[in-house]
Amino acid sequence: MATSLFYFFLCFLFLFTVSPSLPSSNGLPSSGFITLPIKVDPATHQYYTSIGIGTPQHNMNLAIDLAGKFLWYDCDSHYNSSSYNPVSCDSPKCPQGSPCIGCNGFPRKPGCTNNTCGLDVVNPFADTIFSGDMGEDFLFLPQIKVPRNFVSGCTDSDRFTTPLLVGLAKGIKGILGLARTPLTLPIQVSSSFNIPPKFTLCLPSSYYSKKTNIGEIFIGGRPSSSISVSRTGFGSSSDEYFIHVNSINIDDKPVKFKTSLLNVDENGNGGTKISTMSPYTVLHHSIYKSFVKDYVKAAKAIKIKRVKSVHPFVACFDANTIADRQAVPTINLVIEGQFGGESFEIFGHNSMVEVEKGVVCLAFVDGGRQAKTAVVIGGYQLEDRVLEFDLSTSILSFSSSLMLHNASCSDPASL
């Protein structure tokens, strides 16, 4: 649940936010916003970026997680930093109710100090929550150096029998969290440099992953563009990014299912959220069953031949019967809210994935009958789109596929 501290923090930032046209003395690029590269790991379909931290500067790759509450990294026995400053248990920066961690009998280093504010470190692929230390240090981004008071979490993987980095792509050393909480990178950078508390994702295409594809994270603003965007609000009852999808259409025909699943109930079940850690969109079983049936029917109507399923996908097709990647049924997630009717359209580049030579599959998976969230919009469906998250207004601005405009996230100059 989003805390009152978070909203107080946002109000504070809003009052003291200045124009993106900032003086050079702030150390920002002339654009007034900060840019980080995004790469995609072809084996795991995980998106990651690179940062540096500490003294000496330790460079590391971090997976990008929209549900992550802060930046955390593995400060194992090989890691140390002379500029690291642990946050004490009685510090006002230590969240109320946090555990107090000690490390008696071991050399003092990041991840091993006494009277230190503890944080629960979450790897979404692990079955356990790890204990971590809350500390301050320098953060190095490609364009700027963030002051030493940047707060992050670190934990020593050598202390646990369960692998800390299980499920993460090879070479990933932690998580860059982007949830709606006070310790995420956009909020802390906004405070340090007096820029708007917003960030934009433009995820690179994994379809062309054999090429050098690099997307971008923009913090505090983004490049001007001729690409139009739609807007919708994201709910205030969660740290994650939920949007209100009312129905799902295939070629403008609604898929029939129990639409109450699209509403979040009192127990937090249901609804639609956006996720960078789910490689493909996940649907509750009762939605998925009807969705696949209707999609196969629409594909058959335009003479697309179905073939044997390839795990984890159910609906797979003969690529030779598809004239062009865009010549497939269109999927619309219909959104209605404060800005009127909007549609999150999913065309061929974001709906079909090549699984083997001559075979493409509908890039949606079955979440099962016990799925907590009805619709989880995964990374593949977010690629080559502009997604701007404004944390001061709780508004998501999103574009259609940049491919429709002969542009891509790997070539922002073409926007």
mmCIF file of C-alpha atoms in Angstrom:
data_model
loop_
_atom_site.group_PDB
_atom_site.id
_atom_site.type_symbol
_atom_site.label_atom_id
_atom_site.label_comp_id
_atom_site.label_asym_id
_atom_site.label_seq_id
_atom_site.Cartn_x
_atom_site.Cartn_y
_atom_site.Cartn_z
ATOM 1 C CA MET A 1 0.000 0.000 0.000
ATOM 2 C CA ALA A 2 1.234 3.505 -0.756
ATOM 3 C CA THR A 3 2.146 5.269 2.460
ATOM 4 C CA SER A 4 1.153 8.721 3.662
ATOM 5 C CA LEU A 5 4.872 9.500 3.862
ATOM 6 C CA PHE A 6 5.094 9.013 0.107
ATOM 7 C CA TYR A 7 2.335 11.487 -0.637
ATOM 8 C CA PHE A 8 3.770 14.017 1.810
ATOM 9 C CA PHE A 9 7.082 13.608 0.022
ATOM 10 C CA LEU A 10 5.485 14.175 -3.386
ATOM 11 C CA CYS A 11 3.690 17.303 -2.155
ATOM 12 C CA PHE A 12 7.002 18.618 -0.833
ATOM 13 C CA LEU A 13 8.662 17.984 -4.180
ATOM 14 C CA PHE A 14 5.809 19.586 -6.086
ATOM 15 C CA LEU A 15 6.092 22.801 -4.086
ATOM 16 C CA PHE A 16 9.795 23.123 -4.764
ATOM 17 C CA THR A 17 9.972 21.757 -8.307
ATOM 18 C CA VAL A 18 11.315 24.215 -10.866
ATOM 19 C CA SER A 19 11.229 24.394 -14.631
ATOM 20 C CA PRO A 20 13.119 21.637 -16.498
ATOM 21 C CA SER A 21 15.264 24.414 -17.952
ATOM 22 C CA LEU A 22 17.784 24.290 -15.122
ATOM 23 C CA PRO A 23 21.051 26.149 -14.547
ATOM 24 C CA SER A 24 24.225 24.225 -15.345
ATOM 25 C CA SER A 25 25.366 24.644 -11.732
ATOM 26 C CA ASN A 26 22.974 21.824 -10.837
ATOM 27 C CA GLY A 27 25.163 19.445 -12.821
ATOM 28 C CA LEU A 28 22.333 18.351 -15.108
ATOM 29 C CA PRO A 29 22.630 17.913 -18.882
ATOM 30 C CA SER A 30 21.434 20.910 -20.908
ATOM 31 C CA SER A 31 18.249 18.970 -21.717
ATOM 32 C CA GLY A 32 17.179 19.320 -18.074
ATOM 33 C CA PHE A 33 16.578 15.585 -17.661
ATOM 34 C CA ILE A 34 18.695 12.488 -17.069
ATOM 35 C CA THR A 35 19.044 9.549 -19.457
ATOM 36 C CA LEU A 36 20.004 5.939 -18.726
ATOM 37 C CA PRO A 37 20.348 3.176 -21.327
ATOM 38 C CA ILE A 38 18.112 0.096 -21.302
ATOM 39 C CA LYS A 39 19.245 -3.234 -22.695
ATOM 40 C CA VAL A 40 17.346 -6.508 -22.941
ATOM 41 C CA ASP A 41 18.824 -9.912 -22.124
ATOM 42 C CA PRO A 42 17.817 -12.307 -24.939
ATOM 43 C CA ALA A 43 17.913 -15.413 -22.734
ATOM 44 C CA THR A 44 15.605 -14.180 -19.960
ATOM 45 C CA HIS A 45 13.848 -11.281 -21.694
ATOM 46 C CA GLN A 46 14.791 -9.052 -18.731
ATOM 47 C CA TYR A 47 15.458 -5.344 -19.126
ATOM 48 C CA TYR A 48 18.406 -3.818 -17.332
ATOM 49 C CA THR A 49 20.490 -0.690 -17.041
ATOM 50 C CA SER A 50 23.978 0.153 -15.748
ATOM 51 C CA ILE A 51 24.953 2.337 -12.800
ATOM 52 C CA GLY A 52 28.016 2.937 -10.647
ATOM 53 C CA ILE A 53 28.093 3.207 -6.883
ATOM 54 C CA GLY A 54 30.598 3.814 -4.107
ATOM 55 C CA THR A 55 34.307 4.635 -3.777
ATOM 56 C CA PRO A 56 36.019 3.224 -5.710
ATOM 57 C CA GLN A 57 33.227 3.267 -8.272
ATOM 58 C CA HIS A 58 31.686 -0.182 -8.693
ATOM 59 C CA ASN A 59 29.859 -0.523 -12.010
ATOM 60 C CA MET A 60 26.982 -2.983 -12.145
ATOM 61 C CA ASN A 61 23.945 -4.011 -14.170
ATOM 62 C CA LEU A 62 20.552 -3.837 -12.445
ATOM 63 C CA ALA A 63 17.242 -5.313 -13.612
ATOM 64 C CA ILE A 64 14.476 -2.728 -14.063
ATOM 65 C CA ASP A 65 11.449 -3.509 -11.878
ATOM 66 C CA LEU A 66 8.363 -1.262 -11.850
ATOM 67 C CA ALA A 67 7.314 -2.979 -8.610
ATOM 68 C CA GLY A 68 10.672 -2.538 -6.857
ATOM 69 C CA LYS A 69 10.547 -0.204 -3.843
ATOM 70 C CA PHE A 70 14.175 0.960 -4.008
ATOM 71 C CA LEU A 71 17.541 0.305 -5.641
ATOM 72 C CA TRP A 72 19.349 -2.675 -4.133
ATOM 73 C CA TYR A 73 22.507 -4.511 -5.041
ATOM 74 C CA ASP A 74 24.674 -7.437 -3.969
ATOM 75 C CA CYS A 75 27.480 -6.173 -1.714
ATOM 76 C CA ASP A 76 29.148 -9.568 -1.333
ATOM 77 C CA SER A 77 32.502 -10.289 0.292
ATOM 78 C CA HIS A 78 34.324 -8.767 -2.693
ATOM 79 C CA TYR A 79 32.524 -5.412 -2.397
ATOM 80 C CA ASN A 80 33.595 -2.415 -0.315
ATOM 81 C CA SER A 81 33.264 1.381 -0.440
ATOM 82 C CA SER A 82 35.048 3.981 1.641
ATOM 83 C CA SER A 83 32.225 6.495 1.074
ATOM 84 C CA TYR A 84 29.447 4.152 2.271
ATOM 85 C CA ASN A 85 27.511 5.506 5.253
ATOM 86 C CA PRO A 86 25.038 3.131 6.942
ATOM 87 C CA VAL A 87 21.702 4.659 7.966
ATOM 88 C CA SER A 88 21.350 4.218 11.720
ATOM 89 C CA CYS A 89 18.279 2.702 13.312
ATOM 90 C CA ASP A 90 17.350 6.024 14.980
ATOM 91 C CA SER A 91 17.797 8.083 11.802
ATOM 92 C CA PRO A 92 14.696 9.931 10.519
ATOM 93 C CA LYS A 93 15.458 8.287 7.160
ATOM 94 C CA CYS A 94 14.824 4.845 8.646
ATOM 95 C CA PRO A 95 11.188 3.900 7.877
ATOM 96 C CA GLN A 96 9.049 3.295 10.937
ATOM 97 C CA GLY A 97 8.895 -0.384 11.836
ATOM 98 C CA SER A 98 12.151 -1.301 10.062
ATOM 99 C CA PRO A 99 14.322 -3.896 11.809
ATOM 100 C CA CYS A 100 17.604 -2.863 13.404
ATOM 101 C CA ILE A 101 20.504 -4.936 12.048
ATOM 102 C CA GLY A 102 23.876 -5.719 13.603
ATOM 103 C CA CYS A 103 26.980 -7.482 12.372
ATOM 104 C CA ASN A 104 29.126 -8.296 15.405
ATOM 105 C CA GLY A 105 32.427 -10.082 14.925
ATOM 106 C CA PHE A 106 32.869 -9.240 11.253
ATOM 107 C CA PRO A 107 34.839 -6.434 9.520
ATOM 108 C CA ARG A 108 32.792 -3.274 8.980
ATOM 109 C CA LYS A 109 31.747 -2.905 5.352
ATOM 110 C CA PRO A 110 28.620 -2.297 3.254
ATOM 111 C CA GLY A 111 26.163 -4.997 4.239
ATOM 112 C CA CYS A 112 27.847 -5.572 7.588
ATOM 113 C CA THR A 113 27.512 -2.743 10.144
ATOM 114 C CA ASN A 114 25.977 -2.403 13.600
ATOM 115 C CA ASN A 115 22.919 -0.307 14.568
ATOM 116 C CA THR A 116 21.866 -0.179 10.920
ATOM 117 C CA CYS A 117 18.371 0.369 9.515
ATOM 118 C CA GLY A 118 17.238 -2.814 7.814
ATOM 119 C CA LEU A 119 15.334 -3.223 4.571
ATOM 120 C CA ASP A 120 13.534 -6.215 3.106
ATOM 121 C CA VAL A 121 15.301 -6.971 -0.171
ATOM 122 C CA VAL A 122 12.937 -8.555 -2.701
ATOM 123 C CA ASN A 123 14.017 -10.561 -5.719
ATOM 124 C CA PRO A 124 10.707 -11.350 -7.506
ATOM 125 C CA PHE A 125 12.101 -14.697 -8.684
ATOM 126 C CA ALA A 126 13.094 -15.906 -5.205
ATOM 127 C CA ASP A 127 10.777 -17.675 -2.771
ATOM 128 C CA THR A 128 12.161 -15.752 0.192
ATOM 129 C CA ILE A 129 12.703 -12.159 1.312
ATOM 130 C CA PHE A 130 16.302 -11.255 2.123
ATOM 131 C CA SER A 131 17.455 -8.917 4.876
ATOM 132 C CA GLY A 132 19.454 -5.934 3.698
ATOM 133 C CA ASP A 133 21.109 -2.798 5.049
ATOM 134 C CA MET A 134 19.999 0.740 4.308
ATOM 135 C CA GLY A 135 22.946 2.966 3.433
ATOM 136 C CA GLU A 136 24.018 6.166 1.687
ATOM 137 C CA ASP A 137 26.685 6.510 -0.976
ATOM 138 C CA PHE A 138 27.564 8.217 -4.236
ATOM 139 C CA LEU A 139 25.581 7.063 -7.275
ATOM 140 C CA PHE A 140 27.081 7.397 -10.742
ATOM 141 C CA LEU A 141 24.702 7.647 -13.684
ATOM 142 C CA PRO A 142 25.903 8.034 -17.281
ATOM 143 C CA GLN A 143 25.500 11.829 -17.216
ATOM 144 C CA ILE A 144 25.737 12.848 -13.553
ATOM 145 C CA LYS A 145 27.052 11.997 -10.120
ATOM 146 C CA VAL A 146 24.321 11.870 -7.492
ATOM 147 C CA PRO A 147 25.366 13.230 -4.054
ATOM 148 C CA ARG A 148 26.572 10.899 -1.327
ATOM 149 C CA ASN A 149 23.172 10.971 0.396
ATOM 150 C CA PHE A 150 21.629 8.628 -2.198
ATOM 151 C CA VAL A 151 19.881 5.877 -0.213
ATOM 152 C CA SER A 152 19.904 2.274 -1.396
ATOM 153 C CA GLY A 153 19.797 -1.223 0.008
ATOM 154 C CA CYS A 154 22.596 -3.745 -0.109
ATOM 155 C CA THR A 155 22.887 -7.296 1.080
ATOM 156 C CA ASP A 156 25.751 -9.773 1.116
ATOM 157 C CA SER A 157 24.826 -12.800 -0.985
ATOM 158 C CA ASP A 158 27.497 -14.837 0.810
ATOM 159 C CA ARG A 159 25.346 -14.783 3.966
ATOM 160 C CA PHE A 160 22.429 -16.756 2.482
ATOM 161 C CA THR A 161 21.939 -20.388 1.539
ATOM 162 C CA THR A 162 19.226 -19.353 -0.947
ATOM 163 C CA PRO A 163 20.833 -17.658 -3.977
ATOM 164 C CA LEU A 164 20.157 -13.912 -3.752
ATOM 165 C CA LEU A 165 20.224 -13.382 -7.520
ATOM 166 C CA VAL A 166 18.263 -16.501 -8.516
ATOM 167 C CA GLY A 167 16.259 -16.042 -11.715
ATOM 168 C CA LEU A 168 17.998 -12.824 -12.701
ATOM 169 C CA ALA A 169 19.908 -12.644 -15.975
ATOM 170 C CA LYS A 170 23.605 -13.477 -15.999
ATOM 171 C CA GLY A 171 25.645 -10.495 -14.840
ATOM 172 C CA ILE A 172 22.739 -8.747 -13.072
ATOM 173 C CA LYS A 173 23.761 -7.659 -9.551
ATOM 174 C CA GLY A 174 20.469 -6.315 -8.192
ATOM 175 C CA ILE A 175 17.256 -4.425 -8.896
ATOM 176 C CA LEU A 176 16.549 -0.846 -9.944
ATOM 177 C CA GLY A 177 13.112 -0.315 -8.371
ATOM 178 C CA LEU A 178 10.733 2.220 -9.929
ATOM 179 C CA ALA A 179 7.637 1.807 -7.721
ATOM 180 C CA ARG A 180 5.724 4.707 -6.170
ATOM 181 C CA THR A 181 7.782 4.863 -2.998
ATOM 182 C CA PRO A 182 10.106 7.531 -1.534
ATOM 183 C CA LEU A 183 13.385 5.632 -2.054
ATOM 184 C CA THR A 184 13.150 4.941 -5.782
ATOM 185 C CA LEU A 185 15.655 6.521 -8.147
ATOM 186 C CA PRO A 186 13.276 9.043 -9.805
ATOM 187 C CA ILE A 187 12.090 10.417 -6.450
ATOM 188 C CA GLN A 188 15.562 10.745 -4.962
ATOM 189 C CA VAL A 189 17.024 12.291 -8.121
ATOM 190 C CA SER A 190 14.066 14.693 -8.323
ATOM 191 C CA SER A 191 14.815 15.830 -4.788
ATOM 192 C CA SER A 192 18.573 16.182 -5.353
ATOM 193 C CA PHE A 193 18.337 18.147 -8.609
ATOM 194 C CA ASN A 194 14.937 19.876 -8.358
ATOM 195 C CA ILE A 195 13.431 18.242 -11.420
ATOM 196 C CA PRO A 196 9.856 16.934 -11.811
ATOM 197 C CA PRO A 197 9.144 13.570 -10.135
ATOM 198 C CA LYS A 198 8.497 11.662 -13.326
ATOM 199 C CA PHE A 199 10.221 9.072 -15.476
ATOM 200 C CA THR A 200 9.759 7.675 -18.964
ATOM 201 C CA LEU A 201 10.492 4.174 -20.202
ATOM 202 C CA CYS A 202 11.175 3.294 -23.818
ATOM 203 C CA LEU A 203 11.950 -0.436 -23.837
ATOM 204 C CA PRO A 204 14.030 -1.772 -26.745
ATOM 205 C CA SER A 205 12.719 -4.494 -29.006
ATOM 206 C CA SER A 206 13.668 -8.038 -28.065
ATOM 207 C CA TYR A 207 12.428 -9.254 -31.441
ATOM 208 C CA TYR A 208 15.651 -7.884 -32.900
ATOM 209 C CA SER A 209 17.721 -8.867 -29.855
ATOM 210 C CA LYS A 210 20.591 -10.207 -31.960
ATOM 211 C CA LYS A 211 21.297 -6.626 -32.953
ATOM 212 C CA THR A 212 22.576 -3.931 -30.613
ATOM 213 C CA ASN A 213 19.311 -2.560 -29.266
ATOM 214 C CA ILE A 214 19.332 0.087 -26.578
ATOM 215 C CA GLY A 215 16.267 1.804 -25.138
ATOM 216 C CA GLU A 216 16.156 4.630 -22.618
ATOM 217 C CA ILE A 217 14.973 5.701 -19.182
ATOM 218 C CA PHE A 218 14.387 9.454 -18.944
ATOM 219 C CA ILE A 219 14.163 10.977 -15.460
ATOM 220 C CA GLY A 220 12.634 14.415 -14.898
ATOM 221 C CA GLY A 221 11.430 14.882 -18.475
ATOM 222 C CA ARG A 222 11.879 13.444 -21.951
ATOM 223 C CA PRO A 223 12.733 14.578 -25.487
ATOM 224 C CA SER A 224 10.088 16.507 -27.363
ATOM 225 C CA SER A 225 8.353 14.332 -29.913
ATOM 226 C CA SER A 226 5.768 14.474 -32.665
ATOM 227 C CA ILE A 227 4.398 11.116 -31.498
ATOM 228 C CA SER A 228 0.996 11.570 -29.850
ATOM 229 C CA VAL A 229 0.214 9.985 -26.499
ATOM 230 C CA SER A 230 -2.904 8.905 -24.637
ATOM 231 C CA ARG A 231 -3.349 9.426 -20.912
ATOM 232 C CA THR A 232 -4.867 7.507 -18.038
ATOM 233 C CA GLY A 233 -4.613 7.596 -14.268
ATOM 234 C CA PHE A 234 -3.010 4.891 -12.187
ATOM 235 C CA GLY A 235 -4.638 3.884 -8.912
ATOM 236 C CA SER A 236 -3.588 5.316 -5.551
ATOM 237 C CA SER A 237 -4.063 2.166 -3.469
ATOM 238 C CA SER A 238 -0.858 0.394 -4.513
ATOM 239 C CA ASP A 239 2.849 1.110 -4.877
ATOM 240 C CA GLU A 240 2.633 -0.590 -8.270
ATOM 241 C CA TYR A 241 1.165 0.793 -11.495
ATOM 242 C CA PHE A 242 -2.443 -0.307 -11.973
ATOM 243 C CA ILE A 243 -4.596 1.064 -14.790
ATOM 244 C CA HIS A 244 -8.337 0.586 -15.253
ATOM 245 C CA VAL A 245 -8.967 -1.684 -18.240
ATOM 246 C CA ASN A 246 -12.700 -2.147 -18.843
ATOM 247 C CA SER A 247 -12.631 -4.713 -21.641
ATOM 248 C CA ILE A 248 -10.423 -6.545 -24.113
ATOM 249 C CA ASN A 249 -11.225 -6.443 -27.826
ATOM 250 C CA ILE A 250 -9.885 -8.454 -30.750
ATOM 251 C CA ASP A 251 -10.432 -6.678 -34.065
ATOM 252 C CA ASP A 252 -12.966 -4.437 -32.268
ATOM 253 C CA LYS A 253 -14.987 -7.397 -30.969
ATOM 254 C CA PRO A 254 -15.106 -7.750 -27.167
ATOM 255 C CA VAL A 255 -13.790 -10.928 -25.572
ATOM 256 C CA LYS A 256 -16.472 -12.386 -23.310
ATOM 257 C CA PHE A 257 -15.433 -13.143 -19.735
ATOM 258 C CA LYS A 258 -16.352 -12.150 -16.189
ATOM 259 C CA THR A 259 -15.422 -8.456 -16.386
ATOM 260 C CA SER A 260 -15.550 -8.061 -12.594
ATOM 261 C CA LEU A 261 -12.068 -9.620 -12.653
ATOM 262 C CA LEU A 262 -10.822 -6.334 -14.077
ATOM 263 C CA ASN A 263 -11.725 -4.523 -10.860
ATOM 264 C CA VAL A 264 -9.467 -4.672 -7.813
ATOM 265 C CA ASP A 265 -11.420 -6.080 -4.858
ATOM 266 C CA GLU A 266 -11.025 -5.336 -1.138
ATOM 267 C CA ASN A 267 -8.330 -8.022 -0.877
ATOM 268 C CA GLY A 268 -6.247 -6.553 -3.680
ATOM 269 C CA ASN A 269 -7.199 -9.239 -6.186
ATOM 270 C CA GLY A 270 -8.006 -8.498 -9.810
ATOM 271 C CA GLY A 271 -7.217 -5.444 -11.897
ATOM 272 C CA THR A 272 -4.595 -4.675 -14.526
ATOM 273 C CA LYS A 273 -1.007 -3.687 -13.808
ATOM 274 C CA ILE A 274 2.085 -2.923 -15.846
ATOM 275 C CA SER A 275 5.196 -5.005 -15.232
ATOM 276 C CA THR A 276 8.739 -5.013 -16.603
ATOM 277 C CA MET A 277 9.598 -8.278 -14.826
ATOM 278 C CA SER A 278 6.973 -10.360 -16.627
ATOM 279 C CA PRO A 279 8.319 -11.036 -20.136
ATOM 280 C CA TYR A 280 4.850 -11.465 -21.680
ATOM 281 C CA THR A 281 1.336 -10.403 -20.735
ATOM 282 C CA VAL A 282 -0.239 -12.797 -18.236
ATOM 283 C CA LEU A 283 -4.026 -13.313 -18.113
ATOM 284 C CA HIS A 284 -6.173 -14.975 -15.467
ATOM 285 C CA HIS A 285 -7.172 -18.421 -16.761
ATOM 286 C CA SER A 286 -10.843 -17.539 -17.238
ATOM 287 C CA ILE A 287 -9.849 -14.558 -19.396
ATOM 288 C CA TYR A 288 -7.086 -16.395 -21.229
ATOM 289 C CA LYS A 289 -9.322 -19.257 -22.315
ATOM 290 C CA SER A 290 -11.814 -16.942 -24.066
ATOM 291 C CA PHE A 291 -9.058 -14.662 -25.330
ATOM 292 C CA VAL A 292 -7.185 -17.439 -27.128
ATOM 293 C CA LYS A 293 -10.395 -18.891 -28.571
ATOM 294 C CA ASP A 294 -11.424 -15.524 -30.042
ATOM 295 C CA TYR A 295 -7.930 -14.742 -31.329
ATOM 296 C CA VAL A 296 -7.608 -18.099 -33.111
ATOM 297 C CA LYS A 297 -11.027 -17.527 -34.680
ATOM 298 C CA ALA A 298 -10.017 -14.060 -35.910
ATOM 299 C CA ALA A 299 -6.722 -15.414 -37.270
ATOM 300 C CA LYS A 300 -8.476 -18.245 -39.101
ATOM 301 C CA ALA A 301 -10.831 -15.722 -40.728
ATOM 302 C CA ILE A 302 -7.836 -14.142 -42.474
ATOM 303 C CA LYS A 303 -6.386 -17.544 -43.412
ATOM 304 C CA ILE A 304 -3.618 -17.717 -40.804
ATOM 305 C CA LYS A 305 -2.879 -21.405 -40.183
ATOM 306 C CA ARG A 306 -2.622 -22.651 -36.610
ATOM 307 C CA VAL A 307 0.126 -25.130 -35.684
ATOM 308 C CA LYS A 308 1.156 -27.118 -32.611
ATOM 309 C CA SER A 309 1.576 -25.126 -29.368
ATOM 310 C CA VAL A 310 5.040 -24.243 -28.117
ATOM 311 C CA HIS A 311 5.374 -23.828 -24.334
ATOM 312 C CA PRO A 312 4.524 -21.490 -22.630
ATOM 313 C CA PHE A 313 2.276 -20.311 -25.480
ATOM 314 C CA VAL A 314 -0.982 -21.962 -26.563
ATOM 315 C CA ALA A 315 -1.857 -20.251 -29.847
ATOM 316 C CA CYS A 316 0.920 -20.714 -32.422
ATOM 317 C CA PHE A 317 0.812 -20.189 -36.176
ATOM 318 C CA ASP A 318 2.598 -20.935 -39.431
ATOM 319 C CA ALA A 319 4.588 -17.763 -40.129
ATOM 320 C CA ASN A 320 4.430 -18.499 -43.869
ATOM 321 C CA THR A 321 0.677 -17.852 -43.795
ATOM 322 C CA ILE A 322 1.195 -14.353 -42.377
ATOM 323 C CA ALA A 323 1.946 -11.793 -45.068
ATOM 324 C CA ASP A 324 3.441 -9.276 -42.631
ATOM 325 C CA ARG A 325 3.978 -9.106 -38.866
ATOM 326 C CA GLN A 326 1.318 -6.382 -38.736
ATOM 327 C CA ALA A 327 -1.192 -8.417 -40.776
ATOM 328 C CA VAL A 328 -2.612 -10.178 -37.735
ATOM 329 C CA PRO A 329 -5.665 -9.463 -35.547
ATOM 330 C CA THR A 330 -5.377 -6.289 -33.445
ATOM 331 C CA ILE A 331 -5.786 -6.467 -29.671
ATOM 332 C CA ASN A 332 -7.226 -3.506 -27.752
ATOM 333 C CA LEU A 333 -7.197 -3.053 -24.010
ATOM 334 C CA VAL A 334 -10.022 -0.551 -23.605
ATOM 335 C CA ILE A 335 -9.391 2.034 -20.882
ATOM 336 C CA GLU A 336 -11.995 4.460 -19.598
ATOM 337 C CA GLY A 337 -11.408 7.054 -16.939
ATOM 338 C CA GLN A 338 -10.918 10.733 -16.268
ATOM 339 C CA PHE A 339 -9.663 11.383 -19.819
ATOM 340 C CA GLY A 340 -12.484 9.552 -21.586
ATOM 341 C CA GLY A 341 -12.163 6.371 -23.611
ATOM 342 C CA GLU A 342 -8.616 5.349 -24.480
ATOM 343 C CA SER A 343 -7.239 2.213 -26.030
ATOM 344 C CA PHE A 344 -3.948 0.421 -25.458
ATOM 345 C CA GLU A 345 -3.605 -1.124 -28.896
ATOM 346 C CA ILE A 346 -1.367 -4.138 -29.450
ATOM 347 C CA PHE A 347 -0.333 -4.787 -33.029
ATOM 348 C CA GLY A 348 1.715 -7.596 -34.539
ATOM 349 C CA HIS A 349 5.163 -6.474 -33.398
ATOM 350 C CA ASN A 350 3.954 -6.640 -29.788
ATOM 351 C CA SER A 351 1.550 -9.570 -30.051
ATOM 352 C CA MET A 352 3.421 -12.216 -32.046
ATOM 353 C CA VAL A 353 6.770 -13.714 -31.013
ATOM 354 C CA GLU A 354 8.921 -15.978 -33.163
ATOM 355 C CA VAL A 355 9.657 -19.177 -31.218
ATOM 356 C CA GLU A 356 11.358 -21.167 -33.973
ATOM 357 C CA LYS A 357 11.934 -20.877 -37.673
ATOM 358 C CA GLY A 358 8.594 -20.577 -39.433
ATOM 359 C CA VAL A 359 6.547 -20.534 -36.216
ATOM 360 C CA VAL A 360 5.169 -17.518 -34.343
ATOM 361 C CA CYS A 361 3.015 -17.566 -31.222
ATOM 362 C CA LEU A 362 0.554 -15.245 -29.550
ATOM 363 C CA ALA A 363 2.768 -13.685 -26.847
ATOM 364 C CA PHE A 364 0.299 -14.021 -23.972
ATOM 365 C CA VAL A 365 0.423 -16.678 -21.246
ATOM 366 C CA ASP A 366 -2.028 -18.343 -18.880
ATOM 367 C CA GLY A 367 -1.655 -17.147 -15.283
ATOM 368 C CA GLY A 368 -3.841 -19.917 -13.898
ATOM 369 C CA ARG A 369 -7.050 -19.858 -11.883
ATOM 370 C CA GLN A 370 -5.334 -18.506 -8.752
ATOM 371 C CA ALA A 371 -3.743 -15.494 -10.428
ATOM 372 C CA LYS A 372 -3.910 -12.555 -8.017
ATOM 373 C CA THR A 373 -3.910 -9.929 -10.782
ATOM 374 C CA ALA A 374 -6.281 -10.450 -13.703
ATOM 375 C CA VAL A 375 -4.051 -8.840 -16.342
ATOM 376 C CA VAL A 376 -0.311 -8.223 -16.055
ATOM 377 C CA ILE A 377 0.873 -6.279 -19.096
ATOM 378 C CA GLY A 378 4.349 -7.676 -19.717
ATOM 379 C CA GLY A 379 7.490 -6.297 -21.258
ATOM 380 C CA TYR A 380 7.003 -7.623 -24.791
ATOM 381 C CA GLN A 381 3.766 -5.659 -25.097
ATOM 382 C CA LEU A 382 5.522 -2.499 -23.809
ATOM 383 C CA GLU A 383 8.452 -2.532 -26.212
ATOM 384 C CA ASP A 384 8.930 0.372 -28.617
ATOM 385 C CA ARG A 385 6.380 2.560 -26.840
ATOM 386 C CA VAL A 386 6.756 5.778 -24.884
ATOM 387 C CA LEU A 387 5.521 5.255 -21.295
ATOM 388 C CA GLU A 388 5.711 8.338 -19.060
ATOM 389 C CA PHE A 389 4.903 7.925 -15.353
ATOM 390 C CA ASP A 390 4.168 11.240 -13.644
ATOM 391 C CA LEU A 391 4.377 10.608 -9.899
ATOM 392 C CA SER A 392 3.071 14.055 -8.912
ATOM 393 C CA THR A 393 -0.209 13.664 -10.813
ATOM 394 C CA SER A 394 -0.542 9.837 -10.932
ATOM 395 C CA ILE A 395 -0.928 10.000 -14.711
ATOM 396 C CA LEU A 396 0.451 7.536 -17.235
ATOM 397 C CA SER A 397 1.011 8.863 -20.755
ATOM 398 C CA PHE A 398 1.528 6.174 -23.387
ATOM 399 C CA SER A 399 2.069 6.112 -27.123
ATOM 400 C CA SER A 400 1.042 3.548 -29.686
ATOM 401 C CA SER A 401 3.765 1.355 -31.154
ATOM 402 C CA LEU A 402 6.583 3.508 -32.488
ATOM 403 C CA MET A 403 6.926 0.963 -35.295
ATOM 404 C CA LEU A 404 3.759 2.467 -36.787
ATOM 405 C CA HIS A 405 5.693 5.725 -37.169
ATOM 406 C CA ASN A 406 8.874 4.156 -38.587
ATOM 407 C CA ALA A 407 10.568 4.822 -35.247
ATOM 408 C CA SER A 408 11.790 2.729 -32.334
ATOM 409 C CA CYS A 409 13.147 3.037 -28.827
ATOM 410 C CA SER A 410 16.558 2.066 -30.202
ATOM 411 C CA ASP A 411 16.573 5.199 -32.326
ATOM 412 C CA PRO A 412 15.117 8.027 -30.214
ATOM 413 C CA ALA A 413 16.367 10.585 -32.739
ATOM 414 C CA SER A 414 13.671 9.276 -35.110
ATOM 415 C CA LEU A 415 10.832 10.209 -32.730
#
